[in-house]
Coordinates of C-alpha atoms in Angstrom, one line a residue:
Chain A
M658 CA 0.0 0.0 0.0
Q659 CA 2.7 2.4 1.0
R660 CA 4.7 1.6 -2.1
Y661 CA 1.7 2.2 -4.3
L662 CA 1.1 5.5 -2.5
V663 CA 4.7 6.7 -3.1
K664 CA 4.5 5.6 -6.7
R665 CA 1.2 7.3 -7.3
I666 CA 2.4 10.6 -5.7
F667 CA 5.6 10.4 -7.8
Q668 CA 3.5 10.0 -11.0
M669 CA 1.3 12.9 -9.9
L670 CA 4.4 15.1 -9.4
I671 CA 5.7 14.2 -12.8
V672 CA 2.4 15.3 -14.4
V673 CA 2.4 18.5 -12.4
F674 CA 6.0 19.2 -13.4
L675 CA 5.2 18.5 -17.0
A676 CA 2.2 20.9 -16.7
L677 CA 4.5 23.5 -15.3
T678 CA 6.9 23.0 -18.2
A679 CA 4.0 23.3 -20.7
V680 CA 3.0 26.6 -19.1
F681 CA 6.6 27.9 -19.4
F682 CA 6.7 27.2 -23.1
M683 CA 3.2 28.6 -23.6
Q684 CA 4.5 32.0 -22.4
F685 CA 6.9 32.1 -25.4
L686 CA 4.2 31.0 -27.9
A687 CA 2.1 33.9 -26.7
G688 CA 4.5 36.5 -28.1
D689 CA 7.3 38.6 -26.5
P690 CA 6.2 39.1 -22.9
V691 CA 8.2 42.3 -22.7
I692 CA 6.2 44.0 -25.4
L693 CA 3.0 43.1 -23.5
L694 CA 4.4 44.8 -20.3
L695 CA 5.3 48.0 -22.0
P696 CA 3.1 50.7 -23.6
M697 CA 2.5 50.5 -27.4
D698 CA 4.8 53.4 -28.1
A699 CA 7.8 52.1 -26.1
T700 CA 11.1 52.7 -27.8
F701 CA 13.6 50.0 -28.9
E702 CA 15.9 51.1 -26.0
E703 CA 13.1 50.8 -23.4
I704 CA 12.3 47.3 -24.7
A705 CA 15.9 46.2 -24.5
E706 CA 16.3 47.7 -21.0
M707 CA 13.2 45.9 -19.8
R708 CA 14.3 42.6 -21.4
E709 CA 17.6 42.8 -19.6
R710 CA 16.0 43.8 -16.3
L711 CA 13.5 40.9 -16.3
G712 CA 16.2 38.4 -17.4
F713 CA 14.8 37.6 -20.8
D714 CA 18.3 38.0 -22.3
D715 CA 19.4 34.9 -20.4
S716 CA 19.6 31.5 -22.1
I717 CA 16.3 29.5 -22.2
F718 CA 17.7 27.0 -19.6
V719 CA 18.5 29.7 -17.1
Q720 CA 15.1 31.2 -17.6
Y721 CA 13.4 27.8 -17.2
F722 CA 15.2 27.0 -13.9
R723 CA 14.4 30.5 -12.6
F724 CA 10.8 30.0 -13.6
V725 CA 10.5 26.6 -12.0
S726 CA 12.2 27.7 -8.7
R727 CA 9.9 30.8 -8.5
A728 CA 6.8 28.8 -9.3
L729 CA 7.6 26.3 -6.6
Q730 CA 7.5 29.2 -4.2
G731 CA 4.1 30.3 -5.7
D732 CA 5.7 33.3 -7.5
F733 CA 4.3 33.6 -11.1
G734 CA 5.1 37.3 -11.4
P735 CA 2.8 40.3 -11.5
S736 CA -0.4 40.6 -13.4
L737 CA -0.1 42.8 -16.5
R738 CA -3.4 44.5 -15.9
H739 CA -4.1 44.5 -12.2
P740 CA -2.1 45.8 -9.2
Q741 CA -2.0 42.3 -7.6
T742 CA 0.4 39.4 -8.4
A743 CA -0.9 36.7 -10.6
I744 CA -1.2 34.1 -7.8
Q745 CA -3.0 36.6 -5.5
L746 CA -5.6 37.2 -8.3
V747 CA -6.1 33.5 -9.0
L748 CA -6.5 32.6 -5.3
S749 CA -8.9 35.5 -4.7
R750 CA -11.3 33.9 -7.3
V751 CA -11.0 30.3 -6.0
P752 CA -13.7 30.6 -3.3
A753 CA -16.4 31.7 -5.8
T754 CA -15.6 28.9 -8.2
L755 CA -15.3 26.3 -5.4
E756 CA -18.8 27.4 -4.1
L757 CA -20.3 26.9 -7.6
A758 CA -18.6 23.7 -8.4
L759 CA -19.2 21.9 -5.1
I760 CA -22.9 22.9 -4.9
A761 CA -23.4 21.8 -8.6
V762 CA -21.7 18.5 -8.0
V763 CA -23.8 17.8 -4.8
V764 CA -27.1 18.8 -6.5
S765 CA -26.2 16.7 -9.6
L766 CA -25.5 13.6 -7.5
L767 CA -28.7 14.1 -5.4
V768 CA -30.7 14.3 -8.6
A769 CA -28.8 11.7 -10.7
I770 CA -28.2 8.8 -8.4
P771 CA -31.9 8.1 -7.6
I772 CA -32.8 8.6 -11.3
G773 CA -30.1 6.2 -12.4
V774 CA -30.9 3.5 -9.9
I775 CA -34.7 3.6 -10.5
S776 CA -34.1 3.6 -14.3
A777 CA -31.9 0.5 -14.0
A778 CA -34.2 -1.3 -11.5
F779 CA -37.2 -0.7 -13.8
R780 CA -35.5 -1.0 -17.1
G781 CA -37.8 -0.4 -20.1
S782 CA -40.5 1.2 -17.9
W783 CA -42.0 4.6 -18.7
F784 CA -39.8 6.2 -16.0
D785 CA -36.7 4.7 -17.7
Q786 CA -37.8 5.9 -21.2
V787 CA -38.4 9.4 -19.9
A788 CA -35.1 9.4 -18.0
I789 CA -33.2 8.3 -21.1
V790 CA -34.8 11.1 -23.2
V791 CA -34.1 13.8 -20.6
T792 CA -30.5 12.7 -20.0
V793 CA -29.8 12.6 -23.8
F794 CA -31.2 16.2 -24.0
G795 CA -29.3 17.3 -20.9
Q796 CA -26.0 16.2 -22.5
A797 CA -26.7 17.7 -25.9
V798 CA -27.9 21.1 -24.9
P799 CA -24.9 23.5 -24.8
G800 CA -24.5 24.9 -21.3
F801 CA -24.1 28.5 -22.3
W802 CA -27.3 28.5 -24.4
L803 CA -29.3 26.9 -21.6
G804 CA -27.9 29.6 -19.3
I805 CA -29.1 32.3 -21.7
M806 CA -32.5 30.7 -22.1
L807 CA -32.9 30.5 -18.3
I808 CA -32.0 34.2 -18.0
L809 CA -34.5 35.0 -20.8
F810 CA -37.3 33.1 -19.0
F811 CA -36.7 33.7 -15.3
S812 CA -34.9 37.0 -15.3
V813 CA -36.2 38.9 -18.4
T814 CA -39.7 37.6 -18.7
L815 CA -40.8 36.6 -15.2
E816 CA -38.3 38.9 -13.4
W817 CA -38.0 36.4 -10.6
L818 CA -34.2 36.0 -10.5
P819 CA -31.2 38.2 -11.1
T820 CA -29.4 37.9 -14.5
G821 CA -26.0 37.4 -12.8
G822 CA -23.6 38.3 -10.1
R823 CA -22.7 36.8 -6.7
G824 CA -23.6 37.4 -3.1
E825 CA -27.2 36.2 -2.5
L826 CA -28.8 32.8 -2.6
N827 CA -30.9 34.0 -5.6
N828 CA -27.7 34.5 -7.6
L829 CA -26.8 30.8 -7.3
I830 CA -30.1 29.3 -8.6
L831 CA -29.6 29.8 -12.4
P832 CA -25.9 28.9 -12.6
I833 CA -26.5 25.8 -10.5
I834 CA -29.5 24.7 -12.8
T835 CA -27.3 25.3 -15.8
L836 CA -24.4 23.2 -14.5
T837 CA -26.6 20.5 -13.0
A838 CA -28.5 19.9 -16.2
F839 CA -25.3 18.6 -17.9
Y840 CA -23.6 16.9 -15.0
A841 CA -26.7 15.3 -13.6
A842 CA -27.5 13.8 -17.0
R843 CA -24.0 12.4 -17.2
F844 CA -24.0 11.0 -13.7
A845 CA -27.5 9.5 -14.2
R846 CA -26.5 7.7 -17.4
M847 CA -23.3 6.4 -15.8
T848 CA -25.3 5.2 -12.7
R849 CA -27.9 3.5 -14.8
S850 CA -25.4 1.6 -16.9
T851 CA -23.2 0.5 -14.0
V852 CA -26.1 -0.5 -11.8
L853 CA -27.5 -2.6 -14.8
D854 CA -24.2 -4.4 -15.1
V855 CA -24.1 -5.1 -11.3
L856 CA -27.7 -6.3 -11.3
N857 CA -26.7 -9.2 -13.6
T858 CA -24.1 -10.5 -11.2
D859 CA -24.3 -13.7 -9.1
Y860 CA -24.1 -12.0 -5.7
I861 CA -27.2 -9.9 -6.5
R862 CA -29.0 -13.1 -7.4
T863 CA -27.8 -14.5 -4.1
A864 CA -28.9 -11.4 -2.2
R865 CA -32.4 -11.7 -3.7
A866 CA -32.5 -15.4 -3.1
K867 CA -31.8 -14.7 0.6
G868 CA -35.0 -12.8 0.6
L869 CA -33.6 -9.3 1.0
S870 CA -35.9 -6.5 0.1
E871 CA -35.4 -5.0 -3.4
R872 CA -34.6 -1.6 -1.9
R873 CA -31.8 -3.2 0.2
V874 CA -30.5 -5.1 -2.8
L875 CA -30.4 -1.9 -4.9
Y876 CA -29.1 0.6 -2.4
K877 CA -26.9 -1.6 -0.2
H878 CA -25.5 -4.1 -2.6
A879 CA -25.8 -2.8 -6.2
L880 CA -25.2 0.9 -5.7
R881 CA -22.2 0.3 -3.4
N882 CA -20.5 -1.7 -6.1
A883 CA -21.5 0.7 -8.9
S884 CA -20.0 3.6 -6.9
I885 CA -16.5 2.9 -8.2
S886 CA -17.4 4.2 -11.7
I887 CA -19.4 7.0 -10.2
I888 CA -16.5 8.2 -8.0
T889 CA -14.1 8.1 -10.9
L890 CA -16.5 10.2 -13.0
L891 CA -17.0 12.5 -10.0
G892 CA -13.3 13.1 -9.5
L893 CA -12.8 13.8 -13.2
Q894 CA -15.9 16.1 -13.4
L895 CA -15.0 18.1 -10.3
G896 CA -11.6 18.8 -11.8
Q897 CA -13.1 19.9 -15.0
L898 CA -15.7 22.0 -13.2
L899 CA -13.1 23.9 -11.2
G900 CA -11.7 25.2 -14.4
G901 CA -14.3 24.3 -16.8
A902 CA -17.2 26.4 -15.4
V903 CA -15.6 29.0 -17.7
V904 CA -18.7 29.4 -19.8
T905 CA -21.3 29.4 -17.0
E906 CA -19.3 31.9 -15.0
T907 CA -19.1 34.2 -18.1
V908 CA -22.8 33.9 -18.9
F909 CA -23.8 34.7 -15.3
Y910 CA -21.1 37.2 -14.5
W911 CA -20.0 35.0 -11.7
P912 CA -16.7 36.3 -10.3
G913 CA -14.8 33.0 -10.3
L914 CA -11.6 31.6 -11.7
G915 CA -13.1 30.7 -15.1
R916 CA -14.3 34.2 -15.7
L917 CA -11.0 35.7 -14.6
L918 CA -9.2 33.4 -17.0
V919 CA -11.5 34.4 -20.0
Q920 CA -11.0 38.1 -19.1
S921 CA -7.3 37.7 -18.8
L922 CA -7.1 35.9 -22.1
L923 CA -9.1 38.7 -23.8
N924 CA -6.7 41.3 -22.1
R925 CA -3.7 39.1 -23.0
D926 CA -2.7 39.1 -19.3
F927 CA -0.8 35.8 -19.7
P928 CA 0.9 35.6 -16.3
V929 CA -2.6 35.3 -14.7
V930 CA -3.8 32.8 -17.4
F931 CA -0.8 30.6 -16.9
T932 CA -1.0 30.7 -13.1
G933 CA -4.7 29.8 -13.3
V934 CA -4.0 26.9 -15.7
F935 CA -1.2 25.5 -13.5
F936 CA -3.4 25.8 -10.5
I937 CA -6.2 23.8 -12.3
A938 CA -3.7 21.2 -13.4
L939 CA -2.5 20.8 -9.8
V940 CA -6.1 20.4 -8.5
H941 CA -6.9 18.0 -11.3
A942 CA -3.9 15.8 -10.5
T943 CA -4.6 15.9 -6.7
L944 CA -8.2 14.9 -7.3
N945 CA -7.1 11.9 -9.5
L946 CA -4.9 10.7 -6.7
A947 CA -7.8 11.2 -4.2
V948 CA -10.1 9.2 -6.4
D949 CA -7.6 6.3 -6.4
L950 CA -7.3 6.3 -2.7
F951 CA -11.0 6.6 -2.2
Y952 CA -11.5 3.3 -4.0
L953 CA -9.9 1.6 -1.0
V954 CA -12.5 2.9 1.3
V955 CA -15.4 2.0 -1.0
D956 CA -14.3 -1.4 -2.2
P957 CA -12.3 -3.5 0.2
R958 CA -11.5 -6.0 -2.6
I959 CA -9.2 -3.4 -4.1
S960 CA -5.7 -3.6 -2.8
Y961 CA -2.7 -1.8 -4.1
D962 CA -0.1 -4.1 -2.6
Chain B
M1308 CA -32.8 6.7 -36.8
L1309 CA -34.0 10.0 -35.4
G1310 CA -30.4 11.0 -35.0
F1311 CA -29.6 10.1 -38.6
A1312 CA -32.6 12.1 -39.8
I1313 CA -31.5 15.2 -37.8
V1314 CA -27.9 14.8 -39.1
L1315 CA -29.2 14.5 -42.7
I1316 CA -31.3 17.7 -42.3
V1317 CA -28.3 19.6 -41.0
I1318 CA -26.0 18.3 -43.8
I1319 CA -28.5 19.2 -46.5
S1320 CA -29.1 22.7 -45.1
S1321 CA -25.4 23.4 -45.1
L1322 CA -24.8 22.0 -48.5
F1323 CA -27.7 23.8 -50.1
A1324 CA -27.5 26.9 -47.9
P1325 CA -27.4 29.4 -50.9
F1326 CA -30.6 27.9 -52.3
I1327 CA -32.5 27.5 -49.0
A1328 CA -31.5 30.9 -47.4
P1329 CA -33.9 33.6 -48.5
S1330 CA -31.2 36.3 -48.5
D1331 CA -27.5 37.0 -48.1
P1332 CA -26.6 36.3 -44.5
N1333 CA -24.3 39.3 -44.3
Q1334 CA -26.5 41.8 -46.0
A1335 CA -27.3 44.6 -43.5
N1336 CA -30.6 46.4 -43.8
R1337 CA -30.7 49.1 -41.1
P1338 CA -34.4 50.1 -41.3
N1339 CA -35.3 46.4 -40.8
R1340 CA -33.3 45.9 -37.6
L1341 CA -34.7 43.7 -34.7
Q1342 CA -37.8 42.6 -36.6
P1343 CA -39.6 39.8 -34.6
P1344 CA -40.0 36.3 -36.0
G1345 CA -42.8 36.0 -38.6
S1346 CA -42.3 39.5 -40.0
P1347 CA -42.6 39.5 -43.8
G1348 CA -39.7 37.7 -45.4
H1349 CA -38.0 36.9 -42.0
I1350 CA -39.3 33.7 -40.5
F1351 CA -36.8 33.9 -37.6
G1352 CA -36.8 37.7 -37.5
T1353 CA -33.8 40.0 -38.0
D1354 CA -30.7 40.9 -35.9
Q1355 CA -29.3 44.3 -34.8
H1356 CA -28.1 45.1 -38.3
G1357 CA -31.3 44.0 -40.0
R1358 CA -29.8 40.8 -41.3
D1359 CA -32.1 37.8 -41.9
L1360 CA -31.7 35.5 -38.9
F1361 CA -32.9 32.4 -40.8
S1362 CA -30.3 32.8 -43.5
R1363 CA -27.6 33.3 -40.9
V1364 CA -28.7 30.2 -39.0
I1365 CA -28.6 28.1 -42.2
F1366 CA -25.2 29.5 -43.2
G1367 CA -24.0 29.0 -39.6
A1368 CA -24.5 25.2 -40.1
R1369 CA -21.8 25.3 -42.8
I1370 CA -19.2 26.6 -40.3
S1371 CA -20.2 24.1 -37.6
L1372 CA -20.2 21.1 -39.8
F1373 CA -16.9 22.1 -41.5
V1374 CA -15.2 22.6 -38.2
G1375 CA -16.6 19.4 -36.8
L1376 CA -15.8 17.2 -39.8
V1377 CA -12.3 18.6 -40.6
T1378 CA -11.2 18.6 -37.0
V1379 CA -12.3 15.1 -36.3
L1380 CA -10.8 13.8 -39.5
I1381 CA -7.3 15.3 -38.8
A1382 CA -7.3 14.9 -35.0
G1383 CA -8.6 11.3 -35.4
T1384 CA -5.8 10.5 -37.9
I1385 CA -3.1 12.0 -35.7
G1386 CA -4.5 10.4 -32.5
T1387 CA -4.9 7.0 -34.2
V1388 CA -1.3 6.9 -35.5
V1389 CA 0.0 8.0 -32.1
G1390 CA -2.2 5.5 -30.2
L1391 CA -1.1 2.6 -32.6
F1392 CA 2.6 3.3 -32.1
S1393 CA 2.2 3.9 -28.4
G1394 CA 0.3 0.7 -27.7
Y1395 CA 2.2 -1.5 -30.1
F1396 CA 5.8 -0.5 -29.2
G1397 CA 5.0 0.1 -25.5
K1398 CA 8.0 0.7 -23.1
W1399 CA 9.5 4.2 -23.0
L1400 CA 7.5 5.4 -26.1
D1401 CA 4.3 4.5 -24.4
S1402 CA 5.3 6.0 -21.1
V1403 CA 6.3 9.3 -22.7
I1404 CA 3.2 9.5 -24.8
M1405 CA 0.8 8.6 -22.0
R1406 CA 2.3 11.1 -19.6
L1407 CA 1.9 13.7 -22.3
V1408 CA -1.7 12.6 -22.7
D1409 CA -2.2 12.8 -18.9
V1410 CA -0.8 16.4 -18.9
W1411 CA -3.1 17.3 -21.8
L1412 CA -6.1 15.9 -20.0
S1413 CA -5.3 17.6 -16.8
F1414 CA -6.2 21.0 -18.4
P1415 CA -10.0 21.5 -18.9
F1416 CA -10.6 21.0 -22.6
I1417 CA -12.4 24.3 -23.3
L1418 CA -9.8 26.3 -21.3
L1419 CA -6.9 24.7 -23.2
A1420 CA -8.7 25.4 -26.5
L1421 CA -9.2 29.1 -25.5
I1422 CA -5.5 29.5 -24.6
I1423 CA -4.3 28.0 -27.8
N1424 CA -6.8 30.0 -29.8
A1425 CA -5.7 33.2 -28.0
I1426 CA -2.0 32.4 -28.8
L1427 CA -2.7 31.4 -32.4
G1428 CA -5.1 34.3 -33.1
M1429 CA -8.7 34.4 -34.0
G1430 CA -10.4 33.1 -37.2
L1431 CA -11.9 29.9 -38.6
R1432 CA -8.5 28.3 -39.6
N1433 CA -7.1 28.8 -36.1
V1434 CA -10.2 27.4 -34.5
V1435 CA -9.7 24.2 -36.5
I1436 CA -6.0 24.1 -35.6
T1437 CA -6.9 24.7 -31.9
L1438 CA -9.4 21.9 -31.8
I1439 CA -7.1 19.5 -33.5
I1440 CA -4.3 20.3 -31.0
T1441 CA -6.8 19.7 -28.1
G1442 CA -8.8 16.8 -29.7
W1443 CA -6.2 14.2 -30.8
V1444 CA -5.6 12.9 -27.2
I1445 CA -9.0 11.3 -26.9
F1446 CA -8.3 9.2 -30.0
A1447 CA -4.7 8.4 -28.9
R1448 CA -5.9 7.1 -25.6
L1449 CA -8.8 5.0 -27.0
V1450 CA -6.7 3.4 -29.8
R1451 CA -3.8 2.7 -27.5
G1452 CA -6.1 0.8 -25.1
E1453 CA -7.5 -1.2 -28.0
V1454 CA -4.0 -2.0 -29.3
L1455 CA -2.9 -3.3 -25.9
A1456 CA -5.8 -5.7 -25.9
L1457 CA -5.0 -6.9 -29.5
K1458 CA -1.3 -7.1 -29.8
N1459 CA -0.8 -10.4 -28.0
R1460 CA -3.6 -12.2 -30.0
D1461 CA -2.6 -15.3 -31.9
Y1462 CA -3.1 -13.8 -35.3
I1463 CA -0.7 -11.0 -34.5
Q1464 CA 1.9 -13.5 -33.2
A1465 CA 1.4 -15.5 -36.4
A1466 CA 2.0 -12.4 -38.5
K1467 CA 5.2 -11.8 -36.6
A1468 CA 6.3 -15.4 -37.0
L1469 CA 5.8 -15.1 -40.7
G1470 CA 8.3 -12.3 -40.7
Q1471 CA 6.0 -9.4 -41.5
S1472 CA 7.3 -5.9 -40.8
E1473 CA 6.1 -4.0 -37.7
L1474 CA 4.5 -1.3 -39.9
K1475 CA 2.6 -3.9 -41.9
I1476 CA 1.4 -5.5 -38.7
I1477 CA 0.3 -2.2 -37.3
F1478 CA -1.5 -0.8 -40.3
F1479 CA -2.8 -4.0 -42.0
H1480 CA -3.6 -6.3 -39.0
I1481 CA -4.2 -4.1 -36.0
L1482 CA -5.7 -0.9 -37.6
P1483 CA -8.7 -2.6 -39.3
N1484 CA -9.6 -4.2 -35.9
V1485 CA -9.7 -0.8 -34.1
F1486 CA -11.7 0.9 -36.8
T1487 CA -15.1 0.3 -35.2
P1488 CA -14.3 2.1 -31.9
I1489 CA -12.7 4.9 -33.9
I1490 CA -15.8 5.4 -36.0
I1491 CA -18.1 5.4 -32.9
I1492 CA -15.9 7.9 -30.9
S1493 CA -15.6 10.1 -34.1
S1494 CA -19.4 10.5 -34.4
L1495 CA -19.6 11.5 -30.7
Q1496 CA -16.6 13.8 -30.9
I1497 CA -18.1 15.8 -33.8
S1498 CA -20.9 17.0 -31.6
Q1499 CA -18.3 17.9 -28.9
I1500 CA -16.2 19.8 -31.4
I1501 CA -19.2 21.7 -32.8
I1502 CA -20.2 22.8 -29.3
A1503 CA -16.6 23.7 -28.5
E1504 CA -16.3 25.8 -31.6
A1505 CA -19.6 27.6 -30.7
T1506 CA -18.3 28.1 -27.1
I1507 CA -15.0 29.6 -28.3
S1508 CA -16.8 31.9 -30.7
F1509 CA -19.4 32.8 -28.1
L1510 CA -16.6 33.9 -25.7
G1511 CA -15.2 36.3 -28.2
F1512 CA -12.4 34.2 -29.7
G1513 CA -12.7 31.9 -32.7
V1514 CA -14.9 32.8 -35.7
Q1515 CA -15.4 36.6 -35.8
P1516 CA -18.4 38.7 -37.0
P1517 CA -19.7 39.3 -39.6
T1518 CA -19.2 35.6 -40.6
A1519 CA -22.4 33.8 -39.5
A1520 CA -21.4 31.2 -36.9
W1521 CA -23.8 30.0 -34.2
G1522 CA -21.4 30.9 -31.4
N1523 CA -20.9 34.5 -32.3
M1524 CA -24.6 34.9 -33.2
L1525 CA -25.4 33.7 -29.6
S1526 CA -22.9 36.2 -28.3
D1527 CA -24.7 39.0 -30.1
G1528 CA -28.1 37.6 -29.0
R1529 CA -27.0 37.7 -25.4
N1530 CA -26.6 41.5 -25.6
F1531 CA -30.2 41.9 -26.9
L1532 CA -32.0 39.6 -24.6
F1533 CA -34.2 42.4 -23.2
N1534 CA -35.6 43.5 -26.7
A1535 CA -34.9 40.6 -29.1
W1536 CA -35.3 37.2 -27.6
W1537 CA -35.1 35.5 -31.0
M1538 CA -31.5 36.5 -31.6
A1539 CA -30.2 34.1 -28.9
T1540 CA -33.0 31.5 -29.2
F1541 CA -32.8 30.3 -32.8
P1542 CA -29.0 29.9 -33.2
G1543 CA -28.9 28.0 -29.9
L1544 CA -31.8 25.8 -31.0
A1545 CA -30.0 24.9 -34.2
L1546 CA -26.8 24.1 -32.2
A1547 CA -28.7 22.0 -29.6
F1548 CA -30.7 20.2 -32.4
T1549 CA -27.4 19.4 -34.3
A1550 CA -25.7 18.2 -31.1
L1551 CA -28.7 16.1 -30.2
G1552 CA -28.8 14.5 -33.6
L1553 CA -25.1 13.7 -33.6
N1554 CA -25.3 12.2 -30.1
L1555 CA -28.3 10.0 -31.0
F1556 CA -26.5 9.0 -34.2
G1557 CA -23.4 8.1 -32.3
D1558 CA -25.3 6.1 -29.7
W1559 CA -27.1 4.2 -32.5
L1560 CA -23.8 3.5 -34.2
R1561 CA -22.3 2.2 -31.0
D1562 CA -25.3 0.0 -30.3
T1563 CA -25.2 -1.3 -33.9
L1564 CA -21.4 -1.8 -34.4
D1565 CA -20.3 -2.8 -30.9
P1566 CA -20.9 -6.5 -30.5
K1567 CA -20.6 -6.3 -26.7
I1568 CA -23.6 -4.0 -26.6
S1569 CA -25.7 -5.4 -29.4
K1570 CA -25.7 -8.8 -27.8

């Protein structure tokens, strides 16, 4: 177990390190960073002076090692458009994104798991048919369009809810519905198919033969074993949500990490973009590791020795 | 079959757009601006420049289908070749490629696409390049997994024993056997790519106005929600309808072609 843990952490560190390297090279692809820092009418001498001062005259290896050593201390340089440093800006937006992502995931699971389990238990019934149609729609409808339609109906036409912003409970409703529509559909489909697989196994037949109630068979035996796939998907989706609520945050003017990154990209504030991207890659890698370890808790048959 | 019918409607609309659309999608007509749906000559109404929305939605299908098909074709080819080599040769090559895939997948797809697009610059060609750069990994991972399962089969060992070259084994014996999953994932990926293109254009990158693309039309529509609901509604409906058709078609293809499911 310990050996596996060390190996897995080592693999995670490699992925994070490679992500950091990718971020370093992205900076150069984005154009000369010095020109982005200076006003449009800067003279050639001013550009040369700034380049020397910031160390862009050094060889690429020297620059790379300096970048990595600073990044390990959380120093990604200043934002080009804001008074704060890039890391300060990114961290200041994390709570808003975390709030949205966590609530969306919890609501999605609360909606999806019962739908998936009931659909599987009553395969082919009217409930199952309706659930299949709804989940197919949920996955096909683009999130940003659904968001706009919700604003059109609930904010513009009915004037019940605000069009965007953060601060009150009302502000959360539409973004959460938008995110839940997609993620609940995905979780429900996954739950249905894994529970269907599990229901065909011998131990479920045995549980039924023992005379256990159908509810107990479903929730205690089938769902527990189907939860491996659900947890895997959950870990992956949460990672995607933390950075991938980009569109929902933009549609609802939600002041989170995703919206900050879109604004920074439009303003070509690349230090902020790369810091945010590295942060998301780090969270993603950590969640992957957490998912692997969580398997041990859920399924005692899994052993990493 | 519903999926197939929807996909067919979208393909026909985009192929025959100049004959179906009642007017030039880019022709502005100021006095006619923000006309509601059903006004004379404008079944979907007009936008803020007086352009016919129905014509723009029909022409928008061309951009979406073009991006979807070209991207999946090129990204699919690159990903398949990488996956074949990675899975077949294994060892250090496989480790390097799979770590690269892990890094790629640790960035949210849409965010990575936005960054690459911001670096490359806007426009249709760069959207396609962006989506190829972000999209090949899905194919590489899928094909690599299939190859791992196939490469120790008896018929591959027999081909090796007969002295066939590695390249011949990869492209003539393994590739034909991974074709089915590639076709299934391609059909599902096209809808993902079409939505990604619309998202990139909606956020202000990608295809720029005045070219009619569903994403930038939705972006315009969002600014007129209070006085022209139709501007955001119809391009979005077209996008959702297309994505739904492609997803249903992909599911049908999987059920039909995958022997494990069709049993």
